[in-house]
Amino acid sequence: MDLIQTPIEEYELKGKKVWVKRDDLIGDGINYPRWAKIEGIKQILRSPAVDKSKPLTHLSVYGSWTGWVLSGLCKEEGIEFISSYPETKKFPPNLIEKVLGNGGKLNPLKPNIMAILNNRVKKQAIENGWQMLPYAFNHPIYIAYMGSRMKEVLKDNDFDHLVVSMGSGVTCSGLITSFLHYTDWQDVVSNRRQVHGITMSSIKSTRKILEQNGAGGNNNIHIYKSPFAFDDMMLDYSVPFDCNEFWDKKMWFWLEENIGKLDGKVLFWNIGGSYLQSI
């Protein structure tokens, strides 16, 4: 499994050093968005889990780059892609153009809440003989890939705290599992590493996703409800590196407010670049 290497940069926050894993740099911002998920999704598409002879569809909503990424990756892999999305004024036309530019097809949907839209797409997939990836790419191959990224970091570094936006809980599951896996018996005894994340979903549902992927049931994982609305872009707040307004920017704000409570070395995992700049 090839790993794209992204830098770990050092920043100072309220007089304390913070190490930032710039996984937003996996994408170039032109052919693909600046998004940590790209390579993990590619691993699924290249596996036997996907039948390249069948069209593939997936739900893409406002705030996500799913349609853009899958249309590009499916083009590379020779898979017909159909982007399902809610047809609203809020959905960025630029992201629709990205899909069409990659040779993807469109499946506009009447707007509704995400759960209903996802079920509608599942029904359409069954009726039309399409295949569909799990919600939020919740697949063992994807989880394992994200875990391997953390293992690579821990080969040459050690940290006491992982600060990462939880989102749905899927992407961070692999990161957390590897972060909380100790190889030194002294670390096992001290159980010193801590994980901190914010979520827009309910804390209960986020923990459920973590537990399903082997990253839950641990009192070292601290999940906090975001004090900001999902689509609050926090335009008056600045971060010293490119990050996603929906998720990582809010996580950095939490870190700035709480860094005085965290003893030891802090690793901030930046998952995405700016959404506003991409649309």
PDB file of C-alpha atoms in Angstrom:
ATOM      1  CA  MET A   1       0.000   0.000   0.000  1.00  0.00           C
ATOM      2  CA  ASP A   2       1.657   3.223  -1.169  1.00  0.00           C
ATOM      3  CA  LEU A   3       1.442   6.205   1.175  1.00  0.00           C
ATOM      4  CA  ILE A   4       1.589   9.761  -0.124  1.00  0.00           C
ATOM      5  CA  GLN A   5       3.866  11.661   2.237  1.00  0.00           C
ATOM      6  CA  THR A   6       2.641  15.013   3.538  1.00  0.00           C
ATOM      7  CA  PRO A   7       4.645  17.241   5.865  1.00  0.00           C
ATOM      8  CA  ILE A   8       4.317  17.702   9.604  1.00  0.00           C
ATOM      9  CA  GLU A   9       4.712  21.414  10.233  1.00  0.00           C
ATOM     10  CA  GLU A  10       5.389  23.180  13.513  1.00  0.00           C
ATOM     11  CA  TYR A  11       3.269  26.113  14.679  1.00  0.00           C
ATOM     12  CA  GLU A  12       3.090  28.058  17.904  1.00  0.00           C
ATOM     13  CA  LEU A  13      -0.256  28.514  19.623  1.00  0.00           C
ATOM     14  CA  LYS A  14      -0.442  30.617  22.773  1.00  0.00           C
ATOM     15  CA  GLY A  15       3.237  30.018  23.422  1.00  0.00           C
ATOM     16  CA  LYS A  16       3.036  26.242  22.945  1.00  0.00           C
ATOM     17  CA  LYS A  17       4.325  24.221  19.996  1.00  0.00           C
ATOM     18  CA  VAL A  18       1.775  22.286  17.926  1.00  0.00           C
ATOM     19  CA  TRP A  19       2.678  19.785  15.196  1.00  0.00           C
ATOM     20  CA  VAL A  20       0.263  19.885  12.233  1.00  0.00           C
ATOM     21  CA  LYS A  21      -0.064  16.961   9.832  1.00  0.00           C
ATOM     22  CA  ARG A  22      -0.871  18.634   6.519  1.00  0.00           C
ATOM     23  CA  ASP A  23      -2.952  15.876   4.929  1.00  0.00           C
ATOM     24  CA  ASP A  24      -4.886  18.572   3.093  1.00  0.00           C
ATOM     25  CA  LEU A  25      -1.867  18.638   0.752  1.00  0.00           C
ATOM     26  CA  ILE A  26      -2.742  15.225  -0.713  1.00  0.00           C
ATOM     27  CA  GLY A  27      -4.862  17.033  -3.298  1.00  0.00           C
ATOM     28  CA  ASP A  28      -3.446  19.775  -5.534  1.00  0.00           C
ATOM     29  CA  GLY A  29      -6.556  21.973  -5.442  1.00  0.00           C
ATOM     30  CA  ILE A  30      -6.852  21.773  -9.232  1.00  0.00           C
ATOM     31  CA  ASN A  31      -7.358  18.185 -10.357  1.00  0.00           C
ATOM     32  CA  TYR A  32      -8.485  17.159  -6.904  1.00  0.00           C
ATOM     33  CA  PRO A  33      -9.493  19.090  -3.799  1.00  0.00           C
ATOM     34  CA  ARG A  34      -7.120  19.412  -0.853  1.00  0.00           C
ATOM     35  CA  TRP A  35      -8.511  16.422   1.029  1.00  0.00           C
ATOM     36  CA  ALA A  36      -6.998  13.625   3.104  1.00  0.00           C
ATOM     37  CA  LYS A  37      -9.639  11.136   1.958  1.00  0.00           C
ATOM     38  CA  ILE A  38      -8.562  10.868  -1.685  1.00  0.00           C
ATOM     39  CA  GLU A  39      -6.033   8.047  -1.381  1.00  0.00           C
ATOM     40  CA  GLY A  40      -8.216   6.019   0.983  1.00  0.00           C
ATOM     41  CA  ILE A  41     -11.085   6.179  -1.514  1.00  0.00           C
ATOM     42  CA  LYS A  42      -8.706   5.142  -4.286  1.00  0.00           C
ATOM     43  CA  GLN A  43      -7.758   2.036  -2.299  1.00  0.00           C
ATOM     44  CA  ILE A  44     -11.422   0.952  -2.219  1.00  0.00           C
ATOM     45  CA  LEU A  45     -11.883   1.527  -5.960  1.00  0.00           C
ATOM     46  CA  ARG A  46      -8.798  -0.567  -6.741  1.00  0.00           C
ATOM     47  CA  SER A  47      -9.949  -3.450  -4.558  1.00  0.00           C
ATOM     48  CA  PRO A  48     -12.233  -6.419  -5.364  1.00  0.00           C
ATOM     49  CA  ALA A  49     -14.942  -4.573  -3.402  1.00  0.00           C
ATOM     50  CA  VAL A  50     -15.722  -2.623  -6.590  1.00  0.00           C
ATOM     51  CA  ASP A  51     -16.873  -4.143  -9.874  1.00  0.00           C
ATOM     52  CA  LYS A  52     -15.379  -1.955 -12.595  1.00  0.00           C
ATOM     53  CA  SER A  53     -17.918  -3.205 -15.131  1.00  0.00           C
ATOM     54  CA  LYS A  54     -20.834  -1.636 -13.217  1.00  0.00           C
ATOM     55  CA  PRO A  55     -21.685   2.069 -12.867  1.00  0.00           C
ATOM     56  CA  LEU A  56     -20.959   3.529  -9.441  1.00  0.00           C
ATOM     57  CA  THR A  57     -23.021   6.216  -7.737  1.00  0.00           C
ATOM     58  CA  HIS A  58     -22.594   8.122  -4.502  1.00  0.00           C
ATOM     59  CA  LEU A  59     -24.402  10.914  -2.689  1.00  0.00           C
ATOM     60  CA  SER A  60     -22.580  14.239  -2.635  1.00  0.00           C
ATOM     61  CA  VAL A  61     -23.970  17.056  -0.506  1.00  0.00           C
ATOM     62  CA  TYR A  62     -23.123  20.688   0.188  1.00  0.00           C
ATOM     63  CA  GLY A  63     -19.848  20.821   2.108  1.00  0.00           C
ATOM     64  CA  SER A  64     -18.453  17.647   0.528  1.00  0.00           C
ATOM     65  CA  TRP A  65     -16.061  17.012  -2.371  1.00  0.00           C
ATOM     66  CA  THR A  66     -17.275  13.438  -2.881  1.00  0.00           C
ATOM     67  CA  GLY A  67     -18.624  13.943  -6.418  1.00  0.00           C
ATOM     68  CA  TRP A  68     -15.483  15.729  -7.598  1.00  0.00           C
ATOM     69  CA  VAL A  69     -13.140  13.124  -6.133  1.00  0.00           C
ATOM     70  CA  LEU A  70     -15.059  10.047  -7.259  1.00  0.00           C
ATOM     71  CA  SER A  71     -15.541  11.395 -10.773  1.00  0.00           C
ATOM     72  CA  GLY A  72     -11.780  11.876 -11.097  1.00  0.00           C
ATOM     73  CA  LEU A  73     -10.805   8.550  -9.538  1.00  0.00           C
ATOM     74  CA  CYS A  74     -13.433   6.615 -11.492  1.00  0.00           C
ATOM     75  CA  LYS A  75     -12.117   8.175 -14.696  1.00  0.00           C
ATOM     76  CA  GLU A  76      -8.627   6.929 -13.796  1.00  0.00           C
ATOM     77  CA  GLU A  77      -9.934   3.454 -12.960  1.00  0.00           C
ATOM     78  CA  GLY A  78     -12.245   3.115 -15.978  1.00  0.00           C
ATOM     79  CA  ILE A  79     -15.467   3.089 -13.944  1.00  0.00           C
ATOM     80  CA  GLU A  80     -18.646   4.858 -15.030  1.00  0.00           C
ATOM     81  CA  PHE A  81     -19.574   7.369 -12.310  1.00  0.00           C
ATOM     82  CA  ILE A  82     -22.964   8.894 -11.545  1.00  0.00           C
ATOM     83  CA  SER A  83     -22.982  11.764  -9.062  1.00  0.00           C
ATOM     84  CA  SER A  84     -26.178  11.894  -7.003  1.00  0.00           C
ATOM     85  CA  TYR A  85     -26.756  15.266  -5.367  1.00  0.00           C
ATOM     86  CA  PRO A  86     -29.596  17.487  -4.076  1.00  0.00           C
ATOM     87  CA  GLU A  87     -30.608  20.015  -6.724  1.00  0.00           C
ATOM     88  CA  THR A  88     -30.541  23.224  -4.667  1.00  0.00           C
ATOM     89  CA  LYS A  89     -29.273  26.773  -5.186  1.00  0.00           C
ATOM     90  CA  LYS A  90     -26.796  26.116  -2.373  1.00  0.00           C
ATOM     91  CA  PHE A  91     -25.009  23.284  -4.176  1.00  0.00           C
ATOM     92  CA  PRO A  92     -21.929  24.809  -5.883  1.00  0.00           C
ATOM     93  CA  PRO A  93     -22.194  24.790  -9.712  1.00  0.00           C
ATOM     94  CA  ASN A  94     -18.401  24.572  -9.892  1.00  0.00           C
ATOM     95  CA  LEU A  95     -18.460  21.127  -8.267  1.00  0.00           C
ATOM     96  CA  ILE A  96     -21.060  19.951 -10.796  1.00  0.00           C
ATOM     97  CA  GLU A  97     -18.761  21.176 -13.580  1.00  0.00           C
ATOM     98  CA  LYS A  98     -15.870  19.214 -12.032  1.00  0.00           C
ATOM     99  CA  VAL A  99     -17.925  16.016 -12.288  1.00  0.00           C
ATOM    100  CA  LEU A 100     -18.911  16.682 -15.897  1.00  0.00           C
ATOM    101  CA  GLY A 101     -15.330  17.624 -16.765  1.00  0.00           C
ATOM    102  CA  ASN A 102     -14.203  14.202 -15.546  1.00  0.00           C
ATOM    103  CA  GLY A 103     -16.787  12.466 -17.728  1.00  0.00           C
ATOM    104  CA  GLY A 104     -19.190  11.745 -14.869  1.00  0.00           C
ATOM    105  CA  LYS A 105     -22.973  11.722 -15.167  1.00  0.00           C
ATOM    106  CA  LEU A 106     -25.456  13.587 -12.962  1.00  0.00           C
ATOM    107  CA  ASN A 107     -28.363  12.288 -10.920  1.00  0.00           C
ATOM    108  CA  PRO A 108     -30.061  15.372  -9.425  1.00  0.00           C
ATOM    109  CA  LEU A 109     -32.373  14.710  -6.491  1.00  0.00           C
ATOM    110  CA  LYS A 110     -35.258  16.568  -4.897  1.00  0.00           C
ATOM    111  CA  PRO A 111     -33.794  18.152  -1.705  1.00  0.00           C
ATOM    112  CA  ASN A 112     -34.368  16.439   1.636  1.00  0.00           C
ATOM    113  CA  ILE A 113     -32.436  15.491   4.776  1.00  0.00           C
ATOM    114  CA  MET A 114     -29.303  13.412   4.211  1.00  0.00           C
ATOM    115  CA  ALA A 115     -30.673  10.121   5.569  1.00  0.00           C
ATOM    116  CA  ILE A 116     -33.650  10.221   3.200  1.00  0.00           C
ATOM    117  CA  LEU A 117     -31.463  11.216   0.249  1.00  0.00           C
ATOM    118  CA  ASN A 118     -29.042   8.398   0.960  1.00  0.00           C
ATOM    119  CA  ASN A 119     -31.861   5.847   1.143  1.00  0.00           C
ATOM    120  CA  ARG A 120     -33.288   7.196  -2.117  1.00  0.00           C
ATOM    121  CA  VAL A 121     -29.934   6.729  -3.849  1.00  0.00           C
ATOM    122  CA  LYS A 122     -29.650   3.193  -2.432  1.00  0.00           C
ATOM    123  CA  LYS A 123     -33.068   2.374  -3.898  1.00  0.00           C
ATOM    124  CA  GLN A 124     -32.113   3.845  -7.282  1.00  0.00           C
ATOM    125  CA  ALA A 125     -28.872   1.860  -7.254  1.00  0.00           C
ATOM    126  CA  ILE A 126     -30.768  -1.399  -6.728  1.00  0.00           C
ATOM    127  CA  GLU A 127     -33.316  -0.558  -9.421  1.00  0.00           C
ATOM    128  CA  ASN A 128     -30.680   0.484 -11.979  1.00  0.00           C
ATOM    129  CA  GLY A 129     -27.980  -2.089 -11.240  1.00  0.00           C
ATOM    130  CA  TRP A 130     -25.533   0.520  -9.933  1.00  0.00           C
ATOM    131  CA  GLN A 131     -23.054  -0.059  -7.145  1.00  0.00           C
ATOM    132  CA  MET A 132     -22.599   2.294  -4.226  1.00  0.00           C
ATOM    133  CA  LEU A 133     -19.840   2.833  -1.683  1.00  0.00           C
ATOM    134  CA  PRO A 134     -20.735   2.923   2.034  1.00  0.00           C
ATOM    135  CA  TYR A 135     -21.786   6.216   3.611  1.00  0.00           C
ATOM    136  CA  ALA A 136     -18.722   8.371   4.428  1.00  0.00           C
ATOM    137  CA  PHE A 137     -16.574   5.561   2.900  1.00  0.00           C
ATOM    138  CA  ASN A 138     -17.092   3.452   6.002  1.00  0.00           C
ATOM    139  CA  HIS A 139     -15.218   0.440   4.619  1.00  0.00           C
ATOM    140  CA  PRO A 140     -12.458  -1.684   6.240  1.00  0.00           C
ATOM    141  CA  ILE A 141     -10.043  -0.875   3.387  1.00  0.00           C
ATOM    142  CA  TYR A 142     -10.525   2.867   3.920  1.00  0.00           C
ATOM    143  CA  ILE A 143     -10.214   2.595   7.712  1.00  0.00           C
ATOM    144  CA  ALA A 144      -7.046   0.509   7.395  1.00  0.00           C
ATOM    145  CA  TYR A 145      -5.498   3.006   4.997  1.00  0.00           C
ATOM    146  CA  MET A 146      -6.074   5.910   7.387  1.00  0.00           C
ATOM    147  CA  GLY A 147      -4.609   3.803  10.182  1.00  0.00           C
ATOM    148  CA  SER A 148      -1.501   3.170   8.105  1.00  0.00           C
ATOM    149  CA  ARG A 149      -1.009   6.918   7.717  1.00  0.00           C
ATOM    150  CA  MET A 150      -0.903   7.333  11.482  1.00  0.00           C
ATOM    151  CA  LYS A 151       1.473   4.385  11.899  1.00  0.00           C
ATOM    152  CA  GLU A 152       3.848   6.041   9.436  1.00  0.00           C
ATOM    153  CA  VAL A 153       3.845   9.236  11.516  1.00  0.00           C
ATOM    154  CA  LEU A 154       4.464   7.377  14.776  1.00  0.00           C
ATOM    155  CA  LYS A 155       7.499   5.558  13.364  1.00  0.00           C
ATOM    156  CA  ASP A 156       9.648   8.637  13.863  1.00  0.00           C
ATOM    157  CA  ASN A 157       7.534  10.772  16.208  1.00  0.00           C
ATOM    158  CA  ASP A 158       5.674  10.469  19.479  1.00  0.00           C
ATOM    159  CA  PHE A 159       2.769  12.547  20.711  1.00  0.00           C
ATOM    160  CA  ASP A 160       0.624  12.750  23.824  1.00  0.00           C
ATOM    161  CA  HIS A 161      -2.469  14.264  22.205  1.00  0.00           C
ATOM    162  CA  LEU A 162      -4.173  13.806  18.851  1.00  0.00           C
ATOM    163  CA  VAL A 163      -6.511  16.667  17.924  1.00  0.00           C
ATOM    164  CA  VAL A 164      -8.676  15.821  14.909  1.00  0.00           C
ATOM    165  CA  SER A 165     -12.119  16.810  13.670  1.00  0.00           C
ATOM    166  CA  MET A 166     -14.465  13.845  14.090  1.00  0.00           C
ATOM    167  CA  GLY A 167     -16.874  14.528  11.239  1.00  0.00           C
ATOM    168  CA  SER A 168     -18.934  11.344  10.854  1.00  0.00           C
ATOM    169  CA  GLY A 169     -16.307   9.437  12.842  1.00  0.00           C
ATOM    170  CA  VAL A 170     -15.216   7.317   9.869  1.00  0.00           C
ATOM    171  CA  THR A 171     -11.979   8.968   8.706  1.00  0.00           C
ATOM    172  CA  CYS A 172     -10.689   9.502  12.225  1.00  0.00           C
ATOM    173  CA  SER A 173     -11.429   5.874  13.241  1.00  0.00           C
ATOM    174  CA  GLY A 174      -8.302   4.545  11.547  1.00  0.00           C
ATOM    175  CA  LEU A 175      -6.198   7.435  12.839  1.00  0.00           C
ATOM    176  CA  ILE A 176      -7.400   6.933  16.406  1.00  0.00           C
ATOM    177  CA  THR A 177      -6.992   3.146  16.420  1.00  0.00           C
ATOM    178  CA  SER A 178      -3.354   3.431  15.391  1.00  0.00           C
ATOM    179  CA  PHE A 179      -2.681   6.394  17.681  1.00  0.00           C
ATOM    180  CA  LEU A 180      -3.924   4.490  20.729  1.00  0.00           C
ATOM    181  CA  HIS A 181      -2.019   1.319  19.832  1.00  0.00           C
ATOM    182  CA  TYR A 182       1.131   1.145  21.965  1.00  0.00           C
ATOM    183  CA  THR A 183       4.248  -0.855  21.143  1.00  0.00           C
ATOM    184  CA  ASP A 184       6.099  -0.108  24.389  1.00  0.00           C
ATOM    185  CA  TRP A 185       4.889  -1.875  27.554  1.00  0.00           C
ATOM    186  CA  GLN A 186       5.515   1.271  29.607  1.00  0.00           C
ATOM    187  CA  ASP A 187       3.126   3.177  27.364  1.00  0.00           C
ATOM    188  CA  VAL A 188       0.578   0.370  27.736  1.00  0.00           C
ATOM    189  CA  VAL A 189       0.761   0.728  31.515  1.00  0.00           C
ATOM    190  CA  SER A 190       0.619   4.537  31.519  1.00  0.00           C
ATOM    191  CA  ASN A 191      -2.007   4.650  28.732  1.00  0.00           C
ATOM    192  CA  ARG A 192      -1.022   8.269  28.307  1.00  0.00           C
ATOM    193  CA  ARG A 193      -2.212   9.206  24.816  1.00  0.00           C
ATOM    194  CA  GLN A 194      -5.417  11.222  24.515  1.00  0.00           C
ATOM    195  CA  VAL A 195      -7.667  12.011  21.536  1.00  0.00           C
ATOM    196  CA  HIS A 196      -9.732  15.204  21.238  1.00  0.00           C
ATOM    197  CA  GLY A 197     -12.320  15.892  18.535  1.00  0.00           C
ATOM    198  CA  ILE A 198     -15.425  17.937  17.839  1.00  0.00           C
ATOM    199  CA  THR A 199     -18.516  16.717  16.026  1.00  0.00           C
ATOM    200  CA  MET A 200     -21.564  18.301  14.393  1.00  0.00           C
ATOM    201  CA  SER A 201     -23.474  15.043  14.823  1.00  0.00           C
ATOM    202  CA  SER A 202     -24.612  13.665  18.158  1.00  0.00           C
ATOM    203  CA  ILE A 203     -21.797  12.461  20.380  1.00  0.00           C
ATOM    204  CA  LYS A 204     -23.627   9.138  20.756  1.00  0.00           C
ATOM    205  CA  SER A 205     -23.776   8.479  16.995  1.00  0.00           C
ATOM    206  CA  THR A 206     -20.124   9.499  16.572  1.00  0.00           C
ATOM    207  CA  ARG A 207     -19.031   7.081  19.301  1.00  0.00           C
ATOM    208  CA  LYS A 208     -21.114   4.363  17.635  1.00  0.00           C
ATOM    209  CA  ILE A 209     -19.156   4.782  14.374  1.00  0.00           C
ATOM    210  CA  LEU A 210     -15.861   4.708  16.283  1.00  0.00           C
ATOM    211  CA  GLU A 211     -16.886   1.533  18.125  1.00  0.00           C
ATOM    212  CA  GLN A 212     -17.952  -0.160  14.877  1.00  0.00           C
ATOM    213  CA  ASN A 213     -14.447   0.441  13.549  1.00  0.00           C
ATOM    214  CA  GLY A 214     -12.557  -0.642  16.656  1.00  0.00           C
ATOM    215  CA  ALA A 215     -11.761   2.868  17.865  1.00  0.00           C
ATOM    216  CA  GLY A 216     -14.415   3.293  20.542  1.00  0.00           C
ATOM    217  CA  GLY A 217     -15.055   2.217  24.092  1.00  0.00           C
ATOM    218  CA  ASN A 218     -11.960   4.023  25.311  1.00  0.00           C
ATOM    219  CA  ASN A 219     -11.931   6.705  27.992  1.00  0.00           C
ATOM    220  CA  ASN A 220      -8.950   8.304  26.214  1.00  0.00           C
ATOM    221  CA  ILE A 221     -11.248   9.567  23.434  1.00  0.00           C
ATOM    222  CA  HIS A 222     -12.851  12.919  24.219  1.00  0.00           C
ATOM    223  CA  ILE A 223     -15.614  14.127  21.898  1.00  0.00           C
ATOM    224  CA  TYR A 224     -17.013  17.630  22.172  1.00  0.00           C
ATOM    225  CA  LYS A 225     -20.049  19.171  20.528  1.00  0.00           C
ATOM    226  CA  SER A 226     -19.072  22.013  18.209  1.00  0.00           C
ATOM    227  CA  PRO A 227     -20.212  25.441  19.469  1.00  0.00           C
ATOM    228  CA  PHE A 228     -20.581  26.553  15.842  1.00  0.00           C
ATOM    229  CA  ALA A 229     -23.232  25.729  13.259  1.00  0.00           C
ATOM    230  CA  PHE A 230     -22.023  23.477  10.440  1.00  0.00           C
ATOM    231  CA  ASP A 231     -22.137  26.149   7.732  1.00  0.00           C
ATOM    232  CA  ASP A 232     -20.666  28.899   9.904  1.00  0.00           C
ATOM    233  CA  MET A 233     -17.519  29.616   7.874  1.00  0.00           C
ATOM    234  CA  MET A 234     -15.910  31.578  10.754  1.00  0.00           C
ATOM    235  CA  LEU A 235     -14.823  34.288   8.320  1.00  0.00           C
ATOM    236  CA  ASP A 236     -13.529  36.519  11.128  1.00  0.00           C
ATOM    237  CA  TYR A 237     -11.241  33.802  12.493  1.00  0.00           C
ATOM    238  CA  SER A 238      -7.897  32.985  10.891  1.00  0.00           C
ATOM    239  CA  VAL A 239      -5.726  29.862  10.992  1.00  0.00           C
ATOM    240  CA  PRO A 240      -2.015  29.918  10.011  1.00  0.00           C
ATOM    241  CA  PHE A 241      -2.446  27.186   7.369  1.00  0.00           C
ATOM    242  CA  ASP A 242      -5.050  26.207   4.787  1.00  0.00           C
ATOM    243  CA  CYS A 243      -7.911  24.303   6.389  1.00  0.00           C
ATOM    244  CA  ASN A 244     -11.558  23.380   5.868  1.00  0.00           C
ATOM    245  CA  GLU A 245     -14.100  25.887   7.176  1.00  0.00           C
ATOM    246  CA  PHE A 246     -16.690  23.251   8.075  1.00  0.00           C
ATOM    247  CA  TRP A 247     -14.427  21.011  10.150  1.00  0.00           C
ATOM    248  CA  ASP A 248     -10.741  21.690  10.730  1.00  0.00           C
ATOM    249  CA  LYS A 249     -11.079  25.424  11.308  1.00  0.00           C
ATOM    250  CA  LYS A 250     -13.531  24.782  14.141  1.00  0.00           C
ATOM    251  CA  MET A 251     -11.181  22.140  15.548  1.00  0.00           C
ATOM    252  CA  TRP A 252      -8.265  24.592  15.568  1.00  0.00           C
ATOM    253  CA  PHE A 253     -10.465  27.116  17.396  1.00  0.00           C
ATOM    254  CA  TRP A 254     -11.177  24.470  20.041  1.00  0.00           C
ATOM    255  CA  LEU A 255      -7.455  23.794  20.362  1.00  0.00           C
ATOM    256  CA  GLU A 256      -6.667  27.473  20.782  1.00  0.00           C
ATOM    257  CA  GLU A 257      -9.252  27.670  23.559  1.00  0.00           C
ATOM    258  CA  ASN A 258      -8.020  24.533  25.327  1.00  0.00           C
ATOM    259  CA  ILE A 259      -4.311  24.115  24.615  1.00  0.00           C
ATOM    260  CA  GLY A 260      -3.415  25.236  28.123  1.00  0.00           C
ATOM    261  CA  LYS A 261      -5.099  22.076  29.438  1.00  0.00           C
ATOM    262  CA  LEU A 262      -3.058  19.699  27.264  1.00  0.00           C
ATOM    263  CA  ASP A 263       0.262  18.577  28.731  1.00  0.00           C
ATOM    264  CA  GLY A 264       2.865  17.109  26.392  1.00  0.00           C
ATOM    265  CA  LYS A 265       3.223  17.061  22.604  1.00  0.00           C
ATOM    266  CA  VAL A 266       0.156  17.880  20.511  1.00  0.00           C
ATOM    267  CA  LEU A 267      -0.491  16.574  16.980  1.00  0.00           C
ATOM    268  CA  PHE A 268      -3.210  18.340  14.964  1.00  0.00           C
ATOM    269  CA  TRP A 269      -4.339  16.286  11.961  1.00  0.00           C
ATOM    270  CA  ASN A 270      -5.553  18.619   9.207  1.00  0.00           C
ATOM    271  CA  ILE A 271      -7.937  16.691   6.952  1.00  0.00           C
ATOM    272  CA  GLY A 272      -9.038  19.276   4.409  1.00  0.00           C
ATOM    273  CA  GLY A 273      -8.190  22.573   2.756  1.00  0.00           C
ATOM    274  CA  SER A 274     -10.527  25.508   2.199  1.00  0.00           C
ATOM    275  CA  TYR A 275     -13.964  24.664   0.795  1.00  0.00           C
ATOM    276  CA  LEU A 276     -14.631  28.294  -0.116  1.00  0.00           C
ATOM    277  CA  GLN A 277     -11.529  28.470  -2.295  1.00  0.00           C
ATOM    278  CA  SER A 278     -12.583  25.301  -4.124  1.00  0.00           C
ATOM    279  CA  ILE A 279     -15.976  26.589  -5.212  1.00  0.00           C
TER     280      ILE A 279
END
